[in-house]
PDB file of C-alpha atoms in Angstrom:
ATOM      1  CA  MET A1241     132.061 105.301 107.233  1.00 38.00           C
ATOM      2  CA  LYS A1242     135.339 107.071 106.482  1.00 42.00           C
ATOM      3  CA  ASP A1243     134.730 110.723 105.676  1.00 45.00           C
ATOM      4  CA  THR A1244     137.683 112.098 103.751  1.00 54.00           C
ATOM      5  CA  SER A1245     135.616 114.683 101.868  1.00 68.00           C
ATOM      6  CA  THR A1246     134.588 117.712 103.871  1.00 82.00           C
ATOM      7  CA  LEU A1247     131.242 119.266 104.630  1.00 89.00           C
ATOM      8  CA  ARG A1248     130.950 122.713 103.081  1.00 92.00           C
ATOM      9  CA  ASN A1249     128.295 125.374 103.302  1.00 92.00           C
ATOM     10  CA  ASP A1250     130.133 127.936 101.209  1.00 94.00           C
ATOM     11  CA  TRP A1251     129.522 126.487  97.756  1.00 96.00           C
ATOM     12  CA  THR A1252     129.264 128.941  94.889  1.00 96.00           C
ATOM     13  CA  LYS A1253     126.904 128.586  91.968  1.00 95.00           C
ATOM     14  CA  GLU A1254     129.886 128.339  89.627  1.00 96.00           C
ATOM     15  CA  GLU A1255     131.332 125.404  91.571  1.00 96.00           C
ATOM     16  CA  ILE A1256     128.038 123.520  91.520  1.00 97.00           C
ATOM     17  CA  GLU A1257     127.641 124.257  87.812  1.00 96.00           C
ATOM     18  CA  GLN A1258     131.040 122.693  87.141  1.00 96.00           C
ATOM     19  CA  ILE A1259     130.061 119.553  89.030  1.00 97.00           C
ATOM     20  CA  TYR A1260     126.575 119.330  87.511  1.00 97.00           C
ATOM     21  CA  HIS A1261     127.883 119.637  83.943  1.00 97.00           C
ATOM     22  CA  LEU A1262     130.641 117.032  84.269  1.00 97.00           C
ATOM     23  CA  PRO A1263     130.505 114.196  81.709  1.00 97.00           C
ATOM     24  CA  LEU A1264     127.865 111.875  83.123  1.00 97.00           C
ATOM     25  CA  LEU A1265     130.028 108.835  83.854  1.00 96.00           C
ATOM     26  CA  GLU A1266     132.719 111.003  85.455  1.00 97.00           C
ATOM     27  CA  LEU A1267     130.033 112.658  87.598  1.00 97.00           C
ATOM     28  CA  ILE A1268     128.635 109.293  88.686  1.00 97.00           C
ATOM     29  CA  TYR A1269     132.137 108.026  89.530  1.00 97.00           C
ATOM     30  CA  LYS A1270     132.870 111.058  91.716  1.00 97.00           C
ATOM     31  CA  ALA A1271     129.473 110.799  93.427  1.00 97.00           C
ATOM     32  CA  ALA A1272     129.886 107.069  94.054  1.00 96.00           C
ATOM     33  CA  THR A1273     133.297 107.736  95.591  1.00 96.00           C
ATOM     34  CA  VAL A1274     131.873 110.358  97.960  1.00 96.00           C
ATOM     35  CA  HIS A1275     128.954 108.081  98.784  1.00 96.00           C
ATOM     36  CA  ARG A1276     131.328 105.321  99.881  1.00 95.00           C
ATOM     37  CA  GLU A1277     133.256 107.716 102.088  1.00 94.00           C
ATOM     38  CA  TRP A1278     130.160 108.716 104.046  1.00 95.00           C
ATOM     39  CA  HIS A1279     127.702 105.827 103.791  1.00 93.00           C
ATOM     40  CA  ASN A1280     127.456 102.065 103.483  1.00 92.00           C
ATOM     41  CA  PRO A1281     126.828 101.620  99.732  1.00 92.00           C
ATOM     42  CA  GLU A1282     125.070  98.290 100.338  1.00 92.00           C
ATOM     43  CA  GLU A1283     122.280  99.840 102.411  1.00 91.00           C
ATOM     44  CA  VAL A1284     119.146 101.664 101.280  1.00 90.00           C
ATOM     45  CA  GLN A1285     116.758 103.131 103.803  1.00 88.00           C
ATOM     46  CA  MET A1286     113.185 102.122 103.118  1.00 85.00           C
ATOM     47  CA  SER A1287     110.783 104.879 104.125  1.00 85.00           C
ATOM     48  CA  THR A1288     107.007 104.754 104.065  1.00 87.00           C
ATOM     49  CA  LEU A1289     104.931 107.831 103.254  1.00 86.00           C
ATOM     50  CA  LEU A1290     101.243 107.832 104.200  1.00 88.00           C
ATOM     51  CA  SER A1291      98.687 110.488 103.285  1.00 87.00           C
ATOM     52  CA  ILE A1292      96.841 111.035 106.556  1.00 89.00           C
ATOM     53  CA  LYS A1293      94.639 113.788 105.092  1.00 86.00           C
ATOM     54  CA  THR A1294      94.107 113.877 101.345  1.00 83.00           C
ATOM     55  CA  GLY A1295      92.942 116.564  98.919  1.00 71.00           C
ATOM     56  CA  GLY A1296      91.098 119.827  99.361  1.00 70.00           C
ATOM     57  CA  CYS A1297      94.261 121.904  99.707  1.00 78.00           C
ATOM     58  CA  PRO A1298      93.804 125.668  99.036  1.00 79.00           C
ATOM     59  CA  GLU A1299      97.272 126.014  97.476  1.00 82.00           C
ATOM     60  CA  ASP A1300      97.780 126.192  93.702  1.00 80.00           C
ATOM     61  CA  CYS A1301     100.965 124.136  93.299  1.00 82.00           C
ATOM     62  CA  SER A1302     100.882 123.389  89.558  1.00 80.00           C
ATOM     63  CA  TYR A1303     102.070 119.804  89.960  1.00 83.00           C
ATOM     64  CA  CYS A1304      99.735 118.739  92.758  1.00 80.00           C
ATOM     65  CA  GLY A1305      96.545 116.771  92.281  1.00 70.00           C
ATOM     66  CA  GLN A1306      95.481 117.557  95.845  1.00 72.00           C
ATOM     67  CA  ALA A1307      94.863 121.240  95.115  1.00 72.00           C
ATOM     68  CA  ALA A1308      91.123 121.900  95.465  1.00 64.00           C
ATOM     69  CA  ARG A1309      91.035 124.180  92.398  1.00 74.00           C
ATOM     70  CA  TYR A1310      92.087 121.431  89.964  1.00 69.00           C
ATOM     71  CA  HIS A1311      89.705 118.817  88.587  1.00 70.00           C
ATOM     72  CA  THR A1312      91.440 115.524  89.262  1.00 72.00           C
ATOM     73  CA  ASN A1313      90.263 112.046  90.161  1.00 72.00           C
ATOM     74  CA  ILE A1314      91.771 112.260  93.633  1.00 73.00           C
ATOM     75  CA  LYS A1315      89.221 111.617  96.368  1.00 77.00           C
ATOM     76  CA  VAL A1316      89.183 114.015  99.305  1.00 77.00           C
ATOM     77  CA  GLN A1317      89.792 112.179 102.568  1.00 83.00           C
ATOM     78  CA  ALA A1318      89.473 113.589 106.074  1.00 84.00           C
ATOM     79  CA  LEU A1319      92.200 113.098 108.673  1.00 89.00           C
ATOM     80  CA  LEU A1320      92.610 109.386 109.327  1.00 92.00           C
ATOM     81  CA  PRO A1321      91.928 107.943 112.782  1.00 93.00           C
ATOM     82  CA  THR A1322      95.034 107.748 114.964  1.00 94.00           C
ATOM     83  CA  GLU A1323      94.687 103.991 115.396  1.00 92.00           C
ATOM     84  CA  THR A1324      94.604 103.497 111.619  1.00 92.00           C
ATOM     85  CA  VAL A1325      97.803 105.495 111.158  1.00 92.00           C
ATOM     86  CA  ILE A1326      99.625 103.593 113.900  1.00 93.00           C
ATOM     87  CA  GLU A1327      98.612 100.296 112.311  1.00 91.00           C
ATOM     88  CA  HIS A1328      99.989 101.459 108.946  1.00 90.00           C
ATOM     89  CA  ALA A1329     103.250 102.368 110.689  1.00 91.00           C
ATOM     90  CA  ARG A1330     103.416  98.970 112.363  1.00 91.00           C
ATOM     91  CA  LYS A1331     102.964  97.200 109.015  1.00 88.00           C
ATOM     92  CA  ALA A1332     105.568  99.472 107.435  1.00 87.00           C
ATOM     93  CA  LYS A1333     108.096  98.508 110.088  1.00 88.00           C
ATOM     94  CA  GLU A1334     107.332  94.821 109.564  1.00 85.00           C
ATOM     95  CA  GLY A1335     107.925  95.374 105.824  1.00 81.00           C
ATOM     96  CA  GLY A1336     111.418  96.759 106.408  1.00 81.00           C
ATOM     97  CA  SER A1337     110.796 100.506 106.705  1.00 83.00           C
ATOM     98  CA  SER A1338     112.735 102.346 109.391  1.00 85.00           C
ATOM     99  CA  ARG A1339     111.165 105.750 108.679  1.00 87.00           C
ATOM    100  CA  PHE A1340     107.462 106.597 108.609  1.00 91.00           C
ATOM    101  CA  CYS A1341     106.308 109.904 107.158  1.00 91.00           C
ATOM    102  CA  MET A1342     102.803 111.326 107.570  1.00 92.00           C
ATOM    103  CA  ALA A1343     101.519 113.872 105.047  1.00 90.00           C
ATOM    104  CA  ALA A1344      98.501 116.147 105.354  1.00 89.00           C
ATOM    105  CA  ALA A1345      97.242 118.293 102.474  1.00 84.00           C
ATOM    106  CA  TRP A1346      97.204 121.503 104.487  1.00 83.00           C
ATOM    107  CA  ARG A1347      98.541 124.917 103.559  1.00 84.00           C
ATOM    108  CA  GLU A1348      99.662 125.437 107.126  1.00 85.00           C
ATOM    109  CA  VAL A1349      99.344 123.883 110.546  1.00 89.00           C
ATOM    110  CA  ARG A1350      96.510 125.261 112.644  1.00 91.00           C
ATOM    111  CA  ASN A1351      96.309 124.978 116.405  1.00 90.00           C
ATOM    112  CA  ASN A1352      93.169 122.880 116.547  1.00 93.00           C
ATOM    113  CA  ARG A1353      91.938 119.363 117.289  1.00 93.00           C
ATOM    114  CA  ASP A1354      93.373 117.986 114.068  1.00 93.00           C
ATOM    115  CA  PHE A1355      96.844 119.129 115.079  1.00 94.00           C
ATOM    116  CA  ASP A1356      96.300 117.573 118.516  1.00 95.00           C
ATOM    117  CA  ARG A1357      95.510 114.296 116.747  1.00 94.00           C
ATOM    118  CA  VAL A1358      98.677 114.548 114.660  1.00 94.00           C
ATOM    119  CA  ILE A1359     100.637 115.020 117.885  1.00 96.00           C
ATOM    120  CA  ASP A1360      99.126 111.752 119.146  1.00 94.00           C
ATOM    121  CA  MET A1361     100.077 110.039 115.870  1.00 94.00           C
ATOM    122  CA  VAL A1362     103.669 111.234 116.235  1.00 95.00           C
ATOM    123  CA  LYS A1363     103.826 109.866 119.769  1.00 95.00           C
ATOM    124  CA  GLY A1364     102.408 106.536 118.641  1.00 93.00           C
ATOM    125  CA  VAL A1365     104.827 106.058 115.737  1.00 94.00           C
ATOM    126  CA  ASN A1366     107.725 107.191 117.895  1.00 93.00           C
ATOM    127  CA  ASP A1367     106.825 104.509 120.423  1.00 92.00           C
ATOM    128  CA  LEU A1368     107.303 101.910 117.668  1.00 91.00           C
ATOM    129  CA  GLY A1369     110.967 102.891 117.479  1.00 89.00           C
ATOM    130  CA  MET A1370     110.786 104.325 113.964  1.00 90.00           C
ATOM    131  CA  GLU A1371     112.055 107.632 112.671  1.00 90.00           C
ATOM    132  CA  VAL A1372     108.851 109.645 112.445  1.00 93.00           C
ATOM    133  CA  CYS A1373     108.518 112.393 109.856  1.00 93.00           C
ATOM    134  CA  CYS A1374     105.691 114.798 109.025  1.00 93.00           C
ATOM    135  CA  THR A1375     104.888 117.096 106.133  1.00 92.00           C
ATOM    136  CA  LEU A1376     101.986 119.340 107.074  1.00 92.00           C
ATOM    137  CA  GLY A1377     102.677 122.600 105.276  1.00 90.00           C
ATOM    138  CA  MET A1378     103.911 125.783 106.903  1.00 91.00           C
ATOM    139  CA  LEU A1379     104.337 125.839 110.649  1.00 93.00           C
ATOM    140  CA  THR A1380     105.531 128.213 113.363  1.00 94.00           C
ATOM    141  CA  GLU A1381     108.452 127.657 115.700  1.00 94.00           C
ATOM    142  CA  GLU A1382     106.020 126.993 118.569  1.00 94.00           C
ATOM    143  CA  GLN A1383     104.223 124.311 116.550  1.00 96.00           C
ATOM    144  CA  ALA A1384     107.559 122.766 115.601  1.00 96.00           C
ATOM    145  CA  ILE A1385     108.504 122.608 119.278  1.00 96.00           C
ATOM    146  CA  ARG A1386     105.251 120.764 120.057  1.00 95.00           C
ATOM    147  CA  LEU A1387     106.065 118.224 117.364  1.00 96.00           C
ATOM    148  CA  GLN A1388     109.610 117.821 118.624  1.00 95.00           C
ATOM    149  CA  LYS A1389     108.435 117.201 122.177  1.00 95.00           C
ATOM    150  CA  ALA A1390     106.031 114.558 120.852  1.00 94.00           C
ATOM    151  CA  GLY A1391     108.971 112.717 119.314  1.00 93.00           C
ATOM    152  CA  LEU A1392     109.085 114.009 115.729  1.00 95.00           C
ATOM    153  CA  TYR A1393     112.431 113.127 114.163  1.00 94.00           C
ATOM    154  CA  ALA A1394     112.142 114.918 110.819  1.00 94.00           C
ATOM    155  CA  TYR A1395     110.002 117.469 109.039  1.00 95.00           C
ATOM    156  CA  ASN A1396     109.668 117.525 105.261  1.00 94.00           C
ATOM    157  CA  HIS A1397     109.257 120.863 103.515  1.00 93.00           C
ATOM    158  CA  ASN A1398     110.555 120.809  99.950  1.00 93.00           C
ATOM    159  CA  LEU A1399     111.785 123.907  98.130  1.00 94.00           C
ATOM    160  CA  ASP A1400     110.253 122.383  94.972  1.00 91.00           C
ATOM    161  CA  THR A1401     112.345 124.488  92.589  1.00 95.00           C
ATOM    162  CA  SER A1402     114.628 127.520  92.454  1.00 95.00           C
ATOM    163  CA  GLU A1403     113.712 130.852  93.979  1.00 94.00           C
ATOM    164  CA  GLN A1404     113.776 132.378  90.487  1.00 95.00           C
ATOM    165  CA  TYR A1405     111.305 129.874  89.005  1.00 95.00           C
ATOM    166  CA  TYR A1406     109.147 129.455  92.091  1.00 94.00           C
ATOM    167  CA  ASP A1407     106.430 131.946  91.090  1.00 92.00           C
ATOM    168  CA  GLU A1408     105.868 130.023  87.851  1.00 92.00           C
ATOM    169  CA  ILE A1409     104.793 126.974  89.870  1.00 91.00           C
ATOM    170  CA  ILE A1410     103.111 128.377  92.990  1.00 90.00           C
ATOM    171  CA  SER A1411     101.440 131.721  93.667  1.00 90.00           C
ATOM    172  CA  THR A1412      99.692 131.067  96.990  1.00 90.00           C
ATOM    173  CA  ARG A1413     102.891 131.193  99.023  1.00 88.00           C
ATOM    174  CA  THR A1414     106.408 132.494  98.539  1.00 91.00           C
ATOM    175  CA  PHE A1415     109.836 130.915  98.454  1.00 93.00           C
ATOM    176  CA  ASP A1416     110.602 132.760 101.690  1.00 94.00           C
ATOM    177  CA  HIS A1417     107.670 130.979 103.338  1.00 92.00           C
ATOM    178  CA  ARG A1418     109.459 127.724 102.561  1.00 92.00           C
ATOM    179  CA  ILE A1419     112.719 128.973 104.068  1.00 95.00           C
ATOM    180  CA  ASN A1420     110.959 130.306 107.179  1.00 94.00           C
ATOM    181  CA  THR A1421     109.391 126.931 107.913  1.00 95.00           C
ATOM    182  CA  ILE A1422     112.730 125.168 107.450  1.00 95.00           C
ATOM    183  CA  ASN A1423     114.300 127.637 109.891  1.00 95.00           C
ATOM    184  CA  ASN A1424     111.514 127.023 112.425  1.00 96.00           C
ATOM    185  CA  VAL A1425     112.050 123.283 112.141  1.00 95.00           C
ATOM    186  CA  ARG A1426     115.775 123.645 112.699  1.00 95.00           C
ATOM    187  CA  LYS A1427     115.298 125.946 115.708  1.00 95.00           C
ATOM    188  CA  ALA A1428     113.046 123.330 117.316  1.00 95.00           C
ATOM    189  CA  GLY A1429     115.771 120.685 117.084  1.00 94.00           C
ATOM    190  CA  ILE A1430     114.058 118.585 114.405  1.00 95.00           C
ATOM    191  CA  THR A1431     116.028 117.227 111.458  1.00 95.00           C
ATOM    192  CA  VAL A1432     115.238 118.776 108.079  1.00 95.00           C
ATOM    193  CA  CYS A1433     114.009 116.921 104.996  1.00 94.00           C
ATOM    194  CA  SER A1434     114.020 119.233 101.982  1.00 95.00           C
ATOM    195  CA  GLY A1435     114.581 118.725  98.281  1.00 95.00           C
ATOM    196  CA  GLY A1436     112.734 119.404  95.084  1.00 94.00           C
ATOM    197  CA  ILE A1437     111.110 118.285  91.867  1.00 94.00           C
ATOM    198  CA  ILE A1438     112.538 118.173  88.381  1.00 94.00           C
ATOM    199  CA  GLY A1439     110.445 118.145  85.232  1.00 93.00           C
ATOM    200  CA  LEU A1440     108.382 121.234  86.093  1.00 93.00           C
ATOM    201  CA  GLY A1441     109.614 123.110  83.027  1.00 93.00           C
ATOM    202  CA  GLU A1442     112.603 124.552  84.859  1.00 95.00           C
ATOM    203  CA  THR A1443     116.062 125.038  83.341  1.00 96.00           C
ATOM    204  CA  HIS A1444     119.302 123.354  84.372  1.00 96.00           C
ATOM    205  CA  GLY A1445     120.163 126.682  85.965  1.00 96.00           C
ATOM    206  CA  ASP A1446     117.059 126.466  88.137  1.00 96.00           C
ATOM    207  CA  ARG A1447     118.048 123.002  89.302  1.00 97.00           C
ATOM    208  CA  ILE A1448     121.523 124.213  90.160  1.00 97.00           C
ATOM    209  CA  SER A1449     120.091 127.225  92.035  1.00 96.00           C
ATOM    210  CA  MET A1450     117.833 124.979  94.102  1.00 96.00           C
ATOM    211  CA  LEU A1451     120.779 122.758  95.032  1.00 97.00           C
ATOM    212  CA  LEU A1452     122.800 125.876  95.886  1.00 97.00           C
ATOM    213  CA  THR A1453     120.120 127.017  98.330  1.00 96.00           C
ATOM    214  CA  LEU A1454     120.078 123.618 100.045  1.00 96.00           C
ATOM    215  CA  ALA A1455     123.869 123.280 100.154  1.00 96.00           C
ATOM    216  CA  THR A1456     124.466 126.742 101.625  1.00 96.00           C
ATOM    217  CA  ILE A1457     121.992 126.466 104.502  1.00 94.00           C
ATOM    218  CA  PRO A1458     124.056 126.719 107.736  1.00 92.00           C
ATOM    219  CA  LYS A1459     123.419 122.998 108.267  1.00 93.00           C
ATOM    220  CA  HIS A1460     122.629 120.778 105.299  1.00 96.00           C
ATOM    221  CA  PRO A1461     119.242 119.054 105.336  1.00 95.00           C
ATOM    222  CA  GLU A1462     119.730 115.599 106.798  1.00 94.00           C
ATOM    223  CA  SER A1463     117.426 114.331 104.067  1.00 93.00           C
ATOM    224  CA  VAL A1464     117.229 115.533 100.450  1.00 96.00           C
ATOM    225  CA  PRO A1465     114.413 114.036  98.319  1.00 94.00           C
ATOM    226  CA  ILE A1466     114.908 114.240  94.547  1.00 94.00           C
ATOM    227  CA  ASN A1467     111.541 113.875  92.817  1.00 92.00           C
ATOM    228  CA  ALA A1468     110.630 113.470  89.166  1.00 91.00           C
ATOM    229  CA  LEU A1469     107.350 115.163  88.292  1.00 90.00           C
ATOM    230  CA  ALA A1470     104.442 112.757  88.691  1.00 85.00           C
ATOM    231  CA  ARG A1471     102.087 114.009  85.989  1.00 79.00           C
ATOM    232  CA  VAL A1472      98.559 114.120  87.385  1.00 81.00           C
ATOM    233  CA  LYS A1473      95.659 114.524  84.973  1.00 84.00           C
ATOM    234  CA  GLY A1474      93.775 117.734  85.658  1.00 80.00           C
ATOM    235  CA  THR A1475      96.786 119.712  86.850  1.00 85.00           C
ATOM    236  CA  PRO A1476      98.488 122.447  84.791  1.00 84.00           C
ATOM    237  CA  LEU A1477     101.571 120.263  84.291  1.00 82.00           C
ATOM    238  CA  GLU A1478      99.762 117.102  83.187  1.00 79.00           C
ATOM    239  CA  ASN A1479     101.185 117.317  79.657  1.00 82.00           C
ATOM    240  CA  ASN A1480     104.812 117.870  80.621  1.00 90.00           C
ATOM    241  CA  GLU A1481     107.239 115.358  79.188  1.00 89.00           C
ATOM    242  CA  LYS A1482     108.406 112.424  81.281  1.00 90.00           C
ATOM    243  CA  THR A1483     111.560 113.303  83.177  1.00 89.00           C
ATOM    244  CA  ASP A1484     114.567 111.622  81.642  1.00 92.00           C
ATOM    245  CA  THR A1485     116.191 109.189  84.068  1.00 92.00           C
ATOM    246  CA  TRP A1486     119.674 110.485  83.283  1.00 95.00           C
ATOM    247  CA  GLU A1487     118.507 113.911  84.455  1.00 94.00           C
ATOM    248  CA  MET A1488     117.496 112.321  87.764  1.00 94.00           C
ATOM    249  CA  VAL A1489     120.885 110.603  87.961  1.00 96.00           C
ATOM    250  CA  ARG A1490     122.668 113.910  87.327  1.00 97.00           C
ATOM    251  CA  MET A1491     120.689 115.669  90.082  1.00 96.00           C
ATOM    252  CA  ILE A1492     121.242 112.848  92.575  1.00 97.00           C
ATOM    253  CA  ALA A1493     124.967 112.700  91.858  1.00 97.00           C
ATOM    254  CA  THR A1494     125.418 116.460  92.219  1.00 97.00           C
ATOM    255  CA  ALA A1495     123.432 116.498  95.459  1.00 97.00           C
ATOM    256  CA  ARG A1496     125.540 113.625  96.803  1.00 97.00           C
ATOM    257  CA  ILE A1497     128.815 115.420  96.109  1.00 97.00           C
ATOM    258  CA  ILE A1498     127.857 118.793  97.593  1.00 96.00           C
ATOM    259  CA  MET A1499     125.895 117.381 100.573  1.00 96.00           C
ATOM    260  CA  PRO A1500     127.856 114.212 101.361  1.00 96.00           C
ATOM    261  CA  SER A1501     126.400 113.434 104.785  1.00 95.00           C
ATOM    262  CA  SER A1502     122.747 113.786 103.738  1.00 95.00           C
ATOM    263  CA  MET A1503     120.391 110.967 102.879  1.00 93.00           C
ATOM    264  CA  ILE A1504     119.613 111.432  99.186  1.00 95.00           C
ATOM    265  CA  ARG A1505     116.117 110.074  98.599  1.00 92.00           C
ATOM    266  CA  LEU A1506     115.020 108.712  95.240  1.00 91.00           C
ATOM    267  CA  SER A1507     111.405 109.787  95.578  1.00 84.00           C
ATOM    268  CA  ALA A1508     108.520 110.409  93.149  1.00 80.00           C
ATOM    269  CA  GLY A1509     108.773 109.044  89.638  1.00 77.00           C
ATOM    270  CA  ARG A1510     110.132 105.565  90.381  1.00 80.00           C
ATOM    271  CA  ILE A1511     107.023 103.917  88.954  1.00 79.00           C
ATOM    272  CA  GLU A1512     108.173 105.025  85.488  1.00 78.00           C
ATOM    273  CA  MET A1513     111.731 103.760  86.012  1.00 83.00           C
ATOM    274  CA  THR A1514     113.000 100.293  85.277  1.00 86.00           C
ATOM    275  CA  GLU A1515     114.998  98.366  87.845  1.00 87.00           C
ATOM    276  CA  PHE A1516     118.045  99.095  85.690  1.00 90.00           C
ATOM    277  CA  GLU A1517     117.396 102.853  85.790  1.00 91.00           C
ATOM    278  CA  GLN A1518     116.889 102.864  89.550  1.00 91.00           C
ATOM    279  CA  GLY A1519     120.166 100.997  89.893  1.00 92.00           C
ATOM    280  CA  TRP A1520     121.977 103.905  88.240  1.00 94.00           C
ATOM    281  CA  CYS A1521     120.372 106.260  90.778  1.00 94.00           C
ATOM    282  CA  PHE A1522     121.761 104.154  93.637  1.00 94.00           C
ATOM    283  CA  MET A1523     125.168 104.102  91.962  1.00 94.00           C
ATOM    284  CA  ALA A1524     125.019 107.916  91.789  1.00 95.00           C
ATOM    285  CA  GLY A1525     124.495 108.187  95.533  1.00 95.00           C
ATOM    286  CA  ALA A1526     120.802 107.715  96.328  1.00 94.00           C
ATOM    287  CA  ASN A1527     120.421 105.728  99.528  1.00 91.00           C
ATOM    288  CA  SER A1528     116.726 105.893 100.339  1.00 90.00           C
ATOM    289  CA  ILE A1529     113.422 105.118  98.633  1.00 86.00           C
ATOM    290  CA  PHE A1530     109.772 105.531  99.571  1.00 80.00           C
ATOM    291  CA  THR A1531     107.764 102.361  99.535  1.00 76.00           C
ATOM    292  CA  GLY A1532     104.413 101.272 100.922  1.00 60.00           C
ATOM    293  CA  GLU A1533     101.722  98.624 101.173  1.00 54.00           C
ATOM    294  CA  ARG A1534      99.258 100.774  99.204  1.00 49.00           C
ATOM    295  CA  GLU A1535     101.619 101.035  96.219  1.00 49.00           C
ATOM    296  CA  THR A1536     101.160 104.808  96.170  1.00 48.00           C
ATOM    297  CA  LEU A1537     103.323 107.780  97.015  1.00 47.00           C
ATOM    298  CA  LEU A1538     100.722 110.093  98.530  1.00 48.00           C
ATOM    299  CA  VAL A1539      98.254 110.018  95.616  1.00 50.00           C
ATOM    300  CA  THR A1540     100.392 108.812  92.695  1.00 53.00           C
ATOM    301  CA  PRO A1541     101.444 105.244  91.772  1.00 54.00           C
ATOM    302  CA  ASN A1542     104.572 103.810  93.378  1.00 62.00           C
ATOM    303  CA  PRO A1543     106.226 100.370  93.481  1.00 69.00           C
ATOM    304  CA  GLY A1544     105.070  98.089  96.306  1.00 73.00           C
ATOM    305  CA  VAL A1545     107.099  96.635  99.178  1.00 76.00           C
ATOM    306  CA  SER A1546     107.604  93.167  97.677  1.00 78.00           C
ATOM    307  CA  GLU A1547     108.675  94.652  94.347  1.00 83.00           C
ATOM    308  CA  ASP A1548     111.182  96.944  96.073  1.00 83.00           C
ATOM    309  CA  LEU A1549     112.616  94.155  98.211  1.00 85.00           C
ATOM    310  CA  GLN A1550     113.142  92.047  95.103  1.00 87.00           C
ATOM    311  CA  MET A1551     114.851  94.976  93.366  1.00 87.00           C
ATOM    312  CA  LEU A1552     117.229  95.476  96.276  1.00 88.00           C
ATOM    313  CA  LYS A1553     118.023  91.758  96.296  1.00 90.00           C
ATOM    314  CA  THR A1554     118.738  91.808  92.563  1.00 91.00           C
ATOM    315  CA  LEU A1555     121.072  94.783  92.962  1.00 90.00           C
ATOM    316  CA  GLY A1556     122.854  93.289  95.969  1.00 91.00           C
ATOM    317  CA  LEU A1557     121.451  95.910  98.305  1.00 91.00           C
ATOM    318  CA  LYS A1558     119.663  95.546 101.616  1.00 89.00           C
ATOM    319  CA  PRO A1559     117.250  97.593 103.710  1.00 86.00           C
ATOM    320  CA  MET A1560     119.005  99.859 106.169  1.00 85.00           C
ATOM    321  CA  VAL A1561     118.525  98.970 109.799  1.00 78.00           C
ATOM    322  CA  LYS A1562     118.730 102.347 111.436  1.00 63.00           C
ATOM    323  CA  GLU A1563     118.385 103.001 115.117  1.00 53.00           C
ATOM    324  CA  LYS A1564     116.364 106.115 115.865  1.00 48.00           C
ATOM    325  CA  THR A1565     118.626 108.775 117.321  1.00 46.00           C
ATOM    326  CA  ILE A1566     117.909 111.882 119.327  1.00 40.00           C
ATOM    327  CA  CYS A1567     117.964 115.106 117.286  1.00 38.00           C
TER     328      CYS A1567
END
């Protein structure tokens, strides 16, 4: 794609504020223009996210039903067998996904047999020719290097929210822990997937601050998921209001303008959006969704593969066929 806009890592908060607060249709127009300069607007990457180890996490993330301290209906599940994970990846590829992400409800990666098994999973999915992504919590540079050598393409580690609001949502780790893991991933030569969640009770200023952090990293994350809070019964945020779709559109459009080369992923919250509302998100610059045979996104409801394929057809979009590249 033609790239007439430039990549910048020197954004100021004031500049992002001006973009974020543009009249909505003007903002969408500008974002759609940038999107067409850098990407094929007809393509949407279908990514599959599988929970390979569910629940029992010692963290206290206020939005997460997998935290052991909250009383939710989520069933704890041990690490899945490698063969089972590879079969899920194979089915995902047959369903149109070009990226397969494996998530484990860990606080941090430990150098043990479970990590050895994850390494085998990465190798297996990589052999299928898919982009393979993991989200396993905090990890060291040495652990990141092991994953990279196994064929890991991307590592997801979301900021969740702004540095200023972070302590209101999580107390068992710091914002700097998040940044350190992202730095370790980058040093290992793995692409970075990092975004956040809106609807946590944060202000517009918090959202802008989170985007500022992402857009001023020396190299923008190759992937930026924008999530709407999935309200899980039993968590502290279960009674938060549903995130307004136009707020999602505004976040996606701003992210697209300030990080033009990144994949902007319309992530959690799609189950509460109509096809019409999701279409506005694609118009604003989103070019990836998470889908799956289980119709869940980790442990919360999500549209299924057939439903997503029909939506793309209705909107005149098509699944992205993306060859896996070397980091």
